[in-house]
């Protein structure tokens, strides 16, 4: 966490009359600041592996069920590769300033409390002397032996899950620690009018009968009641309350995390990728999910990659394309769904990895957002569509969604801006936030310390509901080439997760547009690591003439950039739907499925 980001969190107090830093936000700030918990001698940090069902090969039931022999081979490989099995207690001691974790530390975790944890996993743990953490769902353990459990809407035998006697035996061994996995929030809750089911521990419930959402206070109270109930049950049955929270589906909010901390669970496990280095707080531990069909070679590559790259995440090329909810909206719900389906198909066909989802309606093209596509307290809502589109893009197409909302074009004072961005965060689950200037003076920016300070504070407001959110901000390519933006460039690389550089090739005297693009690429490449964080945004419409850029020209620029080692590309605003040939041409140069990596 950078100093500016910490300052952005702290400054919420002043921007909201001193009240925002009370309660949950203060708890989260304290959690976020206490993040240097891994011993400094460790290069990469703690690797946490996430398993679910473990079974005999012939008895495998689902895509997450790992064969017990495969588990044993994986642990043997880890031991042979020099990894050290550690416990949650070891990690928490290191967090509190105790002995640093050894190099190549690994913690095993098993979610959901299947009976196979006792019958299959426990013997393996004893053989390797490997500690483990198990996440238990109270409502699945409450029915009597021989009863039935409501497992995601399906009635399954209670005997599929651990008995209390088995849990007590494993806990008494000292090898197994029990974590809270909620009492009854391990399911999808209706979270929009269209009926999408989102994780219940991080989403507000939508009631189709009344056509309304539960309030934010009701959401927090529901989460707190559930976590407290499960902790009380585990304390009653096992003699001790859990110290760790395992979020169902890895989905949580900062305020939910503050609730867990208040209830005595400072350690929290997510499904965010990567390893846990000094910058990762104990309250947001990352885990690597082990798949059912993973060969030993695949497992070894996965673990080795986690040790090779910063944060345990290998850099990857990205392709970003825009999608405007204006192009999907229709007053007829059936037609709107049809348009959304076609948009999803287009994104999939193009092979994009990121979608910039425009969440506002600009009625007259003047850059001012007068209507939004999500519930909020300051501007009219044209339609409750953002949540639906973002979830469908994520779950059906598998792309990361970056919400695009104009800071300048909202024309709101600072407290209202924070309200709207905070409400955007509550309106859905998404991975990023795109800041793109609309050519208007940034309302409230001077009062908030300038444009970057304003944007970073707004990003923190969204992170209250989407903690792993990435922030991207734009920079003019001409300004970067001229040297006029050098200071801004260095600052943005440090403060943002991505920098969007407008790459509008210009034909200089005695040269051509490709020369301009090559000079821009070289300018970016001069800064170590900048190519991994810089998105080259190419125009599909010439901003000077307003005429469309031929698809072959745009595709040619993409091929040039790819050949020069550029890994992150985007285009804006796109081609007309009727230009089928142009889309095909563009796809061949843009798609990650067709472009050499």
XYZ file of C-alpha atoms in Angstrom:
597
model
C 0.000 0.000 0.000
C 1.542 3.336 -1.058
C 1.799 6.373 1.168
C -0.595 8.249 -1.108
C -3.171 5.449 -0.903
C -2.933 5.396 2.892
C -3.331 9.176 2.854
C -6.346 8.787 0.580
C -8.004 6.493 3.115
C -7.194 8.769 6.025
C -8.434 11.890 4.244
C -11.950 10.435 4.073
C -12.330 11.757 7.606
C -11.952 15.393 6.549
C -14.006 15.043 3.373
C -17.009 13.709 5.228
C -17.143 15.972 8.206
C -14.981 13.717 10.343
C -17.514 10.915 10.506
C -16.306 8.436 7.902
C -13.315 7.285 9.891
C -15.464 6.054 12.756
C -16.766 2.529 13.089
C -16.045 0.117 10.271
C -13.788 2.402 8.219
C -11.482 3.045 11.160
C -11.250 -0.686 11.857
C -10.380 -1.360 8.211
C -7.709 1.348 8.169
C -6.057 -0.230 11.188
C -6.207 -3.622 9.483
C -4.777 -2.232 6.259
C -1.895 -0.452 7.952
C -0.850 -3.547 9.884
C 0.358 -5.404 6.832
C 4.090 -5.993 7.338
C 3.450 -9.376 8.872
C 5.802 -11.688 6.982
C 9.417 -11.736 8.137
C 11.531 -9.387 6.052
C 14.047 -12.135 5.265
C 11.466 -13.886 3.144
C 11.685 -13.082 -0.553
C 8.254 -14.134 -1.758
C 6.090 -14.763 1.271
C 3.605 -17.314 2.492
C 1.945 -19.578 -0.071
C -1.547 -20.742 0.967
C -3.093 -23.584 -1.006
C -6.872 -23.941 -1.179
C -8.548 -27.345 -1.477
C -12.168 -28.435 -1.208
C -13.341 -32.051 -1.461
C -10.645 -34.764 -1.299
C -11.711 -38.215 -2.433
C -10.659 -41.488 -3.966
C -10.330 -41.146 -7.740
C -13.326 -43.364 -8.446
C -15.535 -41.408 -6.034
C -14.902 -37.902 -7.363
C -18.077 -35.826 -7.328
C -17.316 -32.390 -8.748
C -14.786 -30.139 -10.464
C -13.150 -29.183 -7.152
C -12.671 -32.735 -5.876
C -8.973 -33.662 -5.734
C -7.830 -37.276 -5.607
C -6.211 -38.114 -2.265
C -3.250 -39.765 -4.007
C -2.734 -36.548 -5.972
C -2.778 -34.604 -2.695
C -0.104 -36.873 -1.225
C 2.060 -36.491 -4.336
C 1.690 -32.717 -4.172
C 2.791 -32.590 -0.533
C 5.701 -34.882 -1.305
C 6.746 -32.593 -4.156
C 6.503 -29.541 -1.896
C 8.683 -31.186 0.733
C 11.230 -32.262 -1.866
C 11.319 -28.743 -3.328
C 12.275 -27.296 0.045
C 8.919 -25.956 1.183
C 8.147 -25.815 4.887
C 4.652 -26.562 6.148
C 3.497 -23.904 8.615
C 0.353 -23.318 10.651
C -1.970 -20.371 10.962
C -0.496 -19.908 14.425
C 2.962 -19.476 12.864
C 1.602 -16.858 10.469
C -0.206 -14.962 13.203
C 2.881 -15.004 15.412
C 4.941 -13.545 12.575
C 2.244 -10.909 12.085
C 2.503 -9.943 15.744
C 6.260 -9.424 15.495
C 7.320 -12.927 16.511
C 9.651 -15.254 14.619
C 9.647 -14.686 10.871
C 8.254 -17.446 8.721
C 10.886 -19.598 7.019
C 11.593 -19.245 3.333
C 9.198 -21.167 1.077
C 6.475 -21.425 3.706
C 3.205 -23.106 2.727
C -0.106 -23.347 4.600
C -2.760 -25.883 3.595
C -6.439 -24.946 3.755
C -9.556 -27.041 3.144
C -12.918 -25.355 2.672
C -16.483 -26.462 3.443
C -15.892 -29.201 6.049
C -16.381 -32.306 3.940
C -16.094 -35.618 5.786
C -13.173 -36.469 3.522
C -11.072 -34.007 5.523
C -11.121 -36.612 8.292
C -11.230 -39.832 6.268
C -8.789 -38.850 3.491
C -6.879 -35.685 4.399
C -6.169 -36.171 8.094
C -4.053 -39.334 7.605
C -1.997 -37.497 4.978
C -1.501 -34.513 7.274
C -0.260 -36.807 10.047
C 2.121 -38.572 7.682
C 3.697 -35.274 6.586
C 3.279 -33.491 9.938
C 1.597 -30.753 7.923
C -0.718 -28.308 9.726
C -3.953 -27.266 8.046
C -6.837 -24.847 8.383
C -10.404 -26.026 7.751
C -13.314 -23.672 7.037
C -16.643 -24.846 8.496
C -20.187 -23.795 7.536
C -22.371 -24.048 10.628
C -25.686 -24.702 8.888
C -24.171 -27.749 7.157
C -23.059 -29.192 10.499
C -26.224 -28.442 12.487
C -28.581 -31.219 11.264
C -28.314 -34.492 13.206
C -26.321 -37.406 11.861
C -28.422 -39.156 9.236
C -30.266 -35.944 8.367
C -30.125 -33.793 5.253
C -28.237 -30.571 4.497
C -29.358 -27.736 2.234
C -26.235 -27.513 0.071
C -26.678 -24.621 -2.387
C -30.338 -25.497 -2.851
C -29.778 -29.262 -3.092
C -30.542 -31.648 -0.229
C -27.480 -33.808 0.470
C -26.718 -36.257 3.314
C -25.481 -34.731 6.578
C -22.942 -37.558 6.604
C -21.146 -35.923 3.650
C -19.771 -33.470 6.216
C -17.585 -33.779 9.287
C -19.031 -34.912 12.594
C -18.297 -32.853 15.682
C -16.351 -35.760 17.157
C -14.089 -35.902 14.100
C -13.488 -32.158 14.252
C -12.628 -32.311 17.967
C -10.173 -35.161 17.365
C -8.360 -33.289 14.589
C -8.299 -30.075 16.607
C -6.858 -31.903 19.636
C -4.000 -33.237 17.503
C -2.595 -29.733 17.108
C -2.416 -30.167 13.342
C -5.817 -28.752 12.423
C -7.273 -25.342 13.220
C -10.906 -24.483 12.589
C -12.012 -21.317 10.775
C -15.373 -19.610 10.363
C -16.798 -20.127 6.842
C -20.139 -18.434 7.791
C -23.182 -20.093 9.323
C -25.452 -19.726 6.307
C -23.936 -17.321 3.754
C -22.329 -19.898 1.485
C -24.761 -19.443 -1.379
C -25.804 -16.964 -4.052
C -28.344 -14.303 -3.123
C -30.554 -12.470 -5.627
C -28.692 -9.207 -6.096
C -30.439 -7.425 -8.979
C -33.873 -7.184 -10.628
C -32.800 -9.566 -13.396
C -32.292 -12.418 -10.924
C -28.510 -12.891 -10.826
C -27.236 -14.735 -7.748
C -24.153 -13.124 -6.193
C -22.178 -14.122 -3.059
C -24.431 -13.563 -0.049
C -21.636 -12.324 2.233
C -20.735 -9.403 -0.030
C -23.957 -8.442 -1.852
C -27.120 -6.603 -0.878
C -30.270 -8.693 -1.226
C -32.799 -7.615 -3.864
C -36.440 -8.335 -3.053
C -38.441 -8.840 -6.274
C -41.744 -8.584 -4.390
C -41.083 -5.025 -3.228
C -38.697 -4.096 -6.035
C -36.130 -2.846 -3.533
C -32.742 -3.678 -2.023
C -31.983 -4.198 1.627
C -30.340 -1.094 3.054
C -26.605 -1.017 3.633
C -27.242 -1.140 7.366
C -29.450 -4.203 6.933
C -26.735 -5.887 4.845
C -24.103 -5.282 7.526
C -26.432 -6.478 10.283
C -27.196 -9.667 8.319
C -23.489 -10.401 7.897
C -22.699 -9.685 11.549
C -25.522 -11.906 12.824
C -24.336 -14.771 10.663
C -20.633 -14.565 11.539
C -21.404 -14.183 15.240
C -23.761 -17.163 15.139
C -21.164 -19.413 13.533
C -18.414 -18.329 15.911
C -20.721 -19.014 18.862
C -21.584 -22.460 17.491
C -17.928 -23.377 16.989
C -17.067 -22.141 20.483
C -19.914 -24.180 21.970
C -19.023 -27.390 20.123
C -15.223 -27.137 20.122
C -14.384 -25.146 23.228
C -12.759 -22.249 21.409
C -13.852 -19.509 19.031
C -12.269 -19.302 15.575
C -9.465 -16.828 14.932
C -9.795 -16.975 11.154
C -12.492 -16.175 8.627
C -12.657 -17.958 5.259
C -14.861 -15.971 2.888
C -17.258 -18.054 0.755
C -16.235 -17.792 -2.899
C -13.422 -15.527 -1.694
C -15.836 -12.577 -1.843
C -15.945 -9.970 0.920
C -16.145 -6.247 1.605
C -13.975 -4.102 3.828
C -16.852 -3.515 6.218
C -17.532 -7.253 6.390
C -13.834 -7.722 7.161
C -14.102 -5.138 9.926
C -17.025 -7.112 11.375
C -14.962 -10.310 11.330
C -12.086 -8.538 13.070
C -14.447 -7.146 15.710
C -15.707 -10.687 16.349
C -12.170 -11.903 17.087
C -11.054 -13.101 13.647
C -8.070 -10.993 12.528
C -6.937 -13.570 9.947
C -9.084 -13.729 6.813
C -8.620 -15.912 3.761
C -9.737 -14.905 0.275
C -9.364 -16.422 -3.172
C -7.255 -13.564 -4.488
C -4.359 -14.985 -6.487
C -0.752 -14.787 -5.389
C 1.464 -15.221 -2.369
C 1.431 -13.280 0.885
C 4.402 -10.966 1.094
C 5.058 -8.021 3.419
C 2.469 -5.863 1.636
C -0.430 -8.291 2.177
C -2.436 -7.761 5.381
C -3.412 -10.654 7.619
C -7.004 -9.585 6.943
C -6.802 -10.331 3.193
C -4.665 -13.437 2.768
C -4.305 -14.698 -0.784
C -4.727 -18.333 -1.754
C -3.898 -20.457 -4.770
C -6.796 -22.710 -5.761
C -5.776 -26.295 -6.560
C -7.920 -27.754 -9.337
C -9.235 -31.292 -9.614
C -7.658 -32.154 -12.951
C -4.253 -30.658 -12.193
C -1.375 -33.005 -12.972
C 1.686 -33.033 -10.733
C 3.591 -31.166 -13.442
C 0.832 -28.545 -13.576
C 0.912 -28.242 -9.798
C 4.697 -27.824 -9.810
C 4.498 -25.110 -12.477
C 1.805 -23.314 -10.492
C 3.866 -23.290 -7.315
C 7.115 -22.395 -9.085
C 5.415 -19.455 -10.793
C 4.256 -18.207 -7.408
C 7.889 -18.032 -6.296
C 9.211 -16.470 -9.486
C 7.101 -13.342 -9.898
C 6.418 -10.351 -7.641
C 3.350 -11.091 -5.496
C 3.377 -14.596 -6.962
C 1.468 -13.481 -10.065
C 2.960 -13.899 -13.526
C 2.453 -10.827 -15.744
C 0.102 -11.429 -18.619
C -0.898 -9.536 -21.736
C -4.209 -7.702 -21.592
C -6.678 -6.560 -24.232
C -9.293 -4.009 -23.170
C -12.379 -3.023 -25.119
C -15.123 -0.518 -24.276
C -18.777 -1.347 -23.744
C -21.383 1.350 -23.197
C -24.557 0.540 -21.311
C -26.231 3.112 -23.566
C -25.854 0.555 -26.362
C -27.582 -2.110 -24.248
C -30.341 -0.128 -22.560
C -33.869 -0.544 -23.861
C -37.158 0.291 -22.131
C -38.347 -3.162 -23.196
C -36.675 -5.671 -20.793
C -36.758 -8.470 -23.381
C -35.025 -6.336 -26.007
C -32.508 -5.158 -23.414
C -31.626 -8.769 -22.576
C -31.232 -9.526 -26.268
C -28.859 -6.583 -26.676
C -26.875 -7.669 -23.627
C -26.548 -11.186 -25.016
C -25.216 -9.847 -28.314
C -22.749 -7.618 -26.468
C -21.467 -10.590 -24.462
C -21.024 -12.546 -27.684
C -19.068 -9.659 -29.230
C -16.736 -9.427 -26.226
C -16.122 -13.175 -26.355
C -15.508 -13.132 -30.113
C -13.007 -10.289 -29.776
C -10.899 -12.223 -27.264
C -10.745 -9.343 -24.786
C -9.557 -9.838 -21.215
C -10.864 -6.520 -19.842
C -14.043 -4.563 -20.554
C -14.367 -0.867 -19.759
C -18.053 -0.713 -18.818
C -19.545 2.761 -19.200
C -21.930 3.171 -16.261
C -23.505 6.534 -17.133
C -25.755 8.127 -19.753
C -24.707 11.372 -21.439
C -27.930 12.502 -23.089
C -26.604 15.278 -25.302
C -22.932 14.388 -25.699
C -21.625 17.330 -23.662
C -19.661 15.125 -21.263
C -22.032 15.651 -18.331
C -23.566 12.507 -16.825
C -27.184 13.262 -16.006
C -28.304 9.662 -15.495
C -26.565 6.587 -14.096
C -27.082 2.850 -14.502
C -27.026 1.953 -10.805
C -28.928 2.999 -7.667
C -27.475 6.151 -6.122
C -28.500 9.071 -3.951
C -27.612 12.046 -6.180
C -28.482 11.471 -9.848
C -31.423 9.826 -11.617
C -31.057 6.139 -12.453
C -31.895 5.414 -16.076
C -32.000 1.665 -15.433
C -30.642 -0.777 -12.847
C -28.348 -2.398 -15.396
C -24.728 -2.094 -14.255
C -24.871 -4.974 -11.770
C -26.426 -7.329 -14.326
C -23.985 -6.475 -17.117
C -20.895 -6.595 -14.882
C -21.828 -9.984 -13.418
C -22.663 -11.495 -16.804
C -19.368 -10.295 -18.263
C -17.468 -11.801 -15.338
C -19.347 -15.083 -14.934
C -20.286 -15.878 -18.538
C -17.423 -14.401 -20.559
C -14.651 -14.489 -17.953
C -13.362 -10.943 -18.449
C -12.379 -8.398 -15.829
C -14.791 -5.475 -15.659
C -13.516 -1.933 -15.115
C -16.288 0.519 -14.269
C -16.065 3.797 -16.155
C -17.683 6.788 -14.476
C -16.699 10.381 -15.347
C -15.245 12.294 -12.418
C -15.469 15.624 -14.248
C -18.839 14.959 -15.829
C -20.699 14.191 -12.603
C -20.476 17.875 -11.614
C -20.935 17.127 -7.921
C -19.247 18.536 -4.787
C -16.682 16.333 -3.004
C -18.971 14.644 -0.447
C -21.519 13.800 -3.153
C -18.786 12.456 -5.441
C -17.690 10.110 -2.676
C -21.284 9.019 -2.147
C -21.780 8.146 -5.822
C -18.518 6.227 -6.130
C -19.208 4.393 -2.879
C -22.649 3.466 -4.235
C -21.060 2.322 -7.494
C -18.918 -0.057 -5.444
C -21.979 -1.440 -3.696
C -23.800 -1.856 -7.013
C -21.830 -4.887 -8.149
C -18.699 -7.006 -8.112
C -16.030 -5.762 -10.514
C -12.239 -5.659 -10.761
C -11.261 -2.161 -11.809
C -12.063 1.520 -12.075
C -11.186 3.595 -15.141
C -10.649 7.340 -14.786
C -10.949 9.044 -18.143
C -11.065 12.852 -18.434
C -13.990 14.284 -20.373
C -12.465 17.680 -21.068
C -14.340 19.444 -18.274
C -12.804 21.114 -15.216
C -12.754 18.570 -12.379
C -15.408 19.734 -9.939
C -14.095 19.576 -6.397
C -10.534 18.644 -7.409
C -8.896 21.721 -5.819
C -10.691 21.051 -2.528
C -9.530 17.450 -2.610
C -5.860 18.168 -3.337
C -5.811 17.925 -7.137
C -7.030 15.458 -9.733
C -4.887 12.481 -8.698
C -5.708 12.916 -5.019
C -9.386 13.138 -5.913
C -9.289 10.010 -8.071
C -7.368 7.984 -5.510
C -9.866 8.918 -2.815
C -12.745 7.906 -5.047
C -11.024 4.582 -5.738
C -10.730 3.995 -1.995
C -14.466 4.631 -1.645
C -15.146 1.903 -4.225
C -12.683 -0.443 -2.498
C -14.910 -0.466 0.576
C -17.080 -2.953 -1.339
C -14.530 -4.236 -3.883
C -11.272 -4.479 -1.886
C -9.109 -5.878 -4.698
C -10.110 -3.126 -7.129
C -7.457 -1.868 -9.552
C -7.378 1.781 -10.584
C -6.398 3.024 -14.057
C -5.910 6.628 -15.101
C -5.312 8.265 -18.454
C -2.363 10.230 -19.850
C -1.977 11.966 -23.206
C 0.569 10.310 -25.481
C 1.727 13.605 -27.031
C 2.396 15.071 -23.592
C 4.394 11.992 -22.655
C 6.478 12.119 -25.842
C 7.215 15.823 -25.468
C 8.495 15.365 -21.929
C 5.856 17.722 -20.544
C 4.239 14.894 -18.585
C 7.364 13.182 -17.232
C 6.588 14.006 -13.602
C 2.950 12.968 -13.996
C 4.079 9.767 -15.722
C 6.380 8.698 -12.894
C 3.810 9.550 -10.248
C 1.007 7.701 -12.034
C 3.126 4.581 -12.486
C 3.717 4.575 -8.736
C 0.159 5.351 -7.644
C -2.090 3.550 -10.142
C -2.315 -0.096 -11.070
C -2.445 0.829 -14.767
C -1.813 3.940 -16.832
C -3.898 4.370 -19.976
C -1.840 6.269 -22.576
C -3.799 7.673 -25.507
C -1.799 6.467 -28.496
C -3.116 8.534 -31.412
C -0.438 8.185 -34.114
C 0.451 11.471 -35.768
C 2.283 11.910 -39.033
C 5.212 14.235 -38.454
C 7.131 16.013 -41.187
C 9.316 13.546 -43.025
C 7.892 10.574 -41.115
C 4.741 8.539 -40.763
C 2.242 7.512 -38.123
C 4.135 4.301 -37.354
C 7.234 6.352 -36.482
C 5.218 8.283 -33.895
C 3.901 5.060 -32.390
C 7.405 3.574 -32.259
C 8.737 6.636 -30.444
C 5.924 6.352 -27.904
C 6.697 2.678 -27.296
C 10.381 3.472 -26.770
C 9.537 6.294 -24.387
C 7.462 3.934 -22.248
C 10.069 1.158 -22.408
C 12.754 3.512 -21.034
C 11.214 3.150 -17.575
C 11.810 -0.320 -16.068
C 8.550 -2.190 -15.597
C 6.453 0.454 -17.356
C 5.435 -1.766 -20.263
C 3.726 -4.112 -17.791
C 1.568 -1.298 -16.379
C 0.924 0.826 -19.470
C -2.105 0.333 -21.692
C -1.711 1.737 -25.216
C -5.173 2.988 -26.186
C -5.590 3.260 -29.950
C -8.338 5.348 -31.571
C -10.991 3.788 -33.783
C -12.149 7.330 -34.594
C -9.650 10.067 -35.508
C -10.064 12.689 -32.754
C -8.979 15.454 -35.128
C -11.271 14.761 -38.070
C -13.992 12.736 -36.362
C -13.764 10.153 -39.145
C -13.487 6.395 -38.486
C -10.003 4.911 -38.632
C -10.031 2.048 -41.174
C -10.086 -1.303 -39.396
C -7.001 -2.476 -41.283
C -5.075 0.615 -40.159
C -6.090 0.058 -36.534
C -5.207 -3.637 -36.782
C -1.847 -2.721 -38.305
C -1.003 -0.505 -35.355
C -1.893 -3.351 -33.011
C 0.386 -5.755 -34.865
C 3.218 -3.228 -34.722
C 2.823 -2.711 -30.975
C 2.665 -6.437 -30.344
C 5.858 -6.931 -32.330
C 7.590 -4.262 -30.256
C 6.780 -6.032 -27.005
C 3.721 -4.044 -25.920
C 1.588 -6.307 -23.741
C -1.361 -4.074 -22.834
C -3.625 -2.669 -25.567
C -7.064 -1.094 -25.828
C -9.131 0.688 -28.428
C -11.798 3.356 -28.191
C -14.643 3.889 -28.980
C -15.120 0.860 -31.273
C -16.588 0.056 -34.673
C -20.210 0.247 -35.831
C -22.125 -2.981 -35.244
C -22.862 -3.115 -38.956
C -19.158 -3.305 -39.906
C -18.840 -7.096 -39.715
C -15.767 -7.189 -41.956
C -14.057 -4.521 -39.854
C -14.699 -6.456 -36.635
C -13.195 -9.599 -38.180
C -10.103 -7.681 -39.263
C -9.719 -6.099 -35.849
C -10.216 -9.390 -34.016
C -7.300 -11.060 -35.792
C -4.910 -8.419 -34.430
C -6.587 -7.787 -31.075
C -7.670 -11.175 -29.729
C -5.431 -12.825 -27.154
C -6.536 -16.150 -28.630
C -5.034 -15.236 -32.007
C -2.117 -13.010 -31.004
C 1.269 -14.538 -30.072
C 2.092 -13.821 -26.421
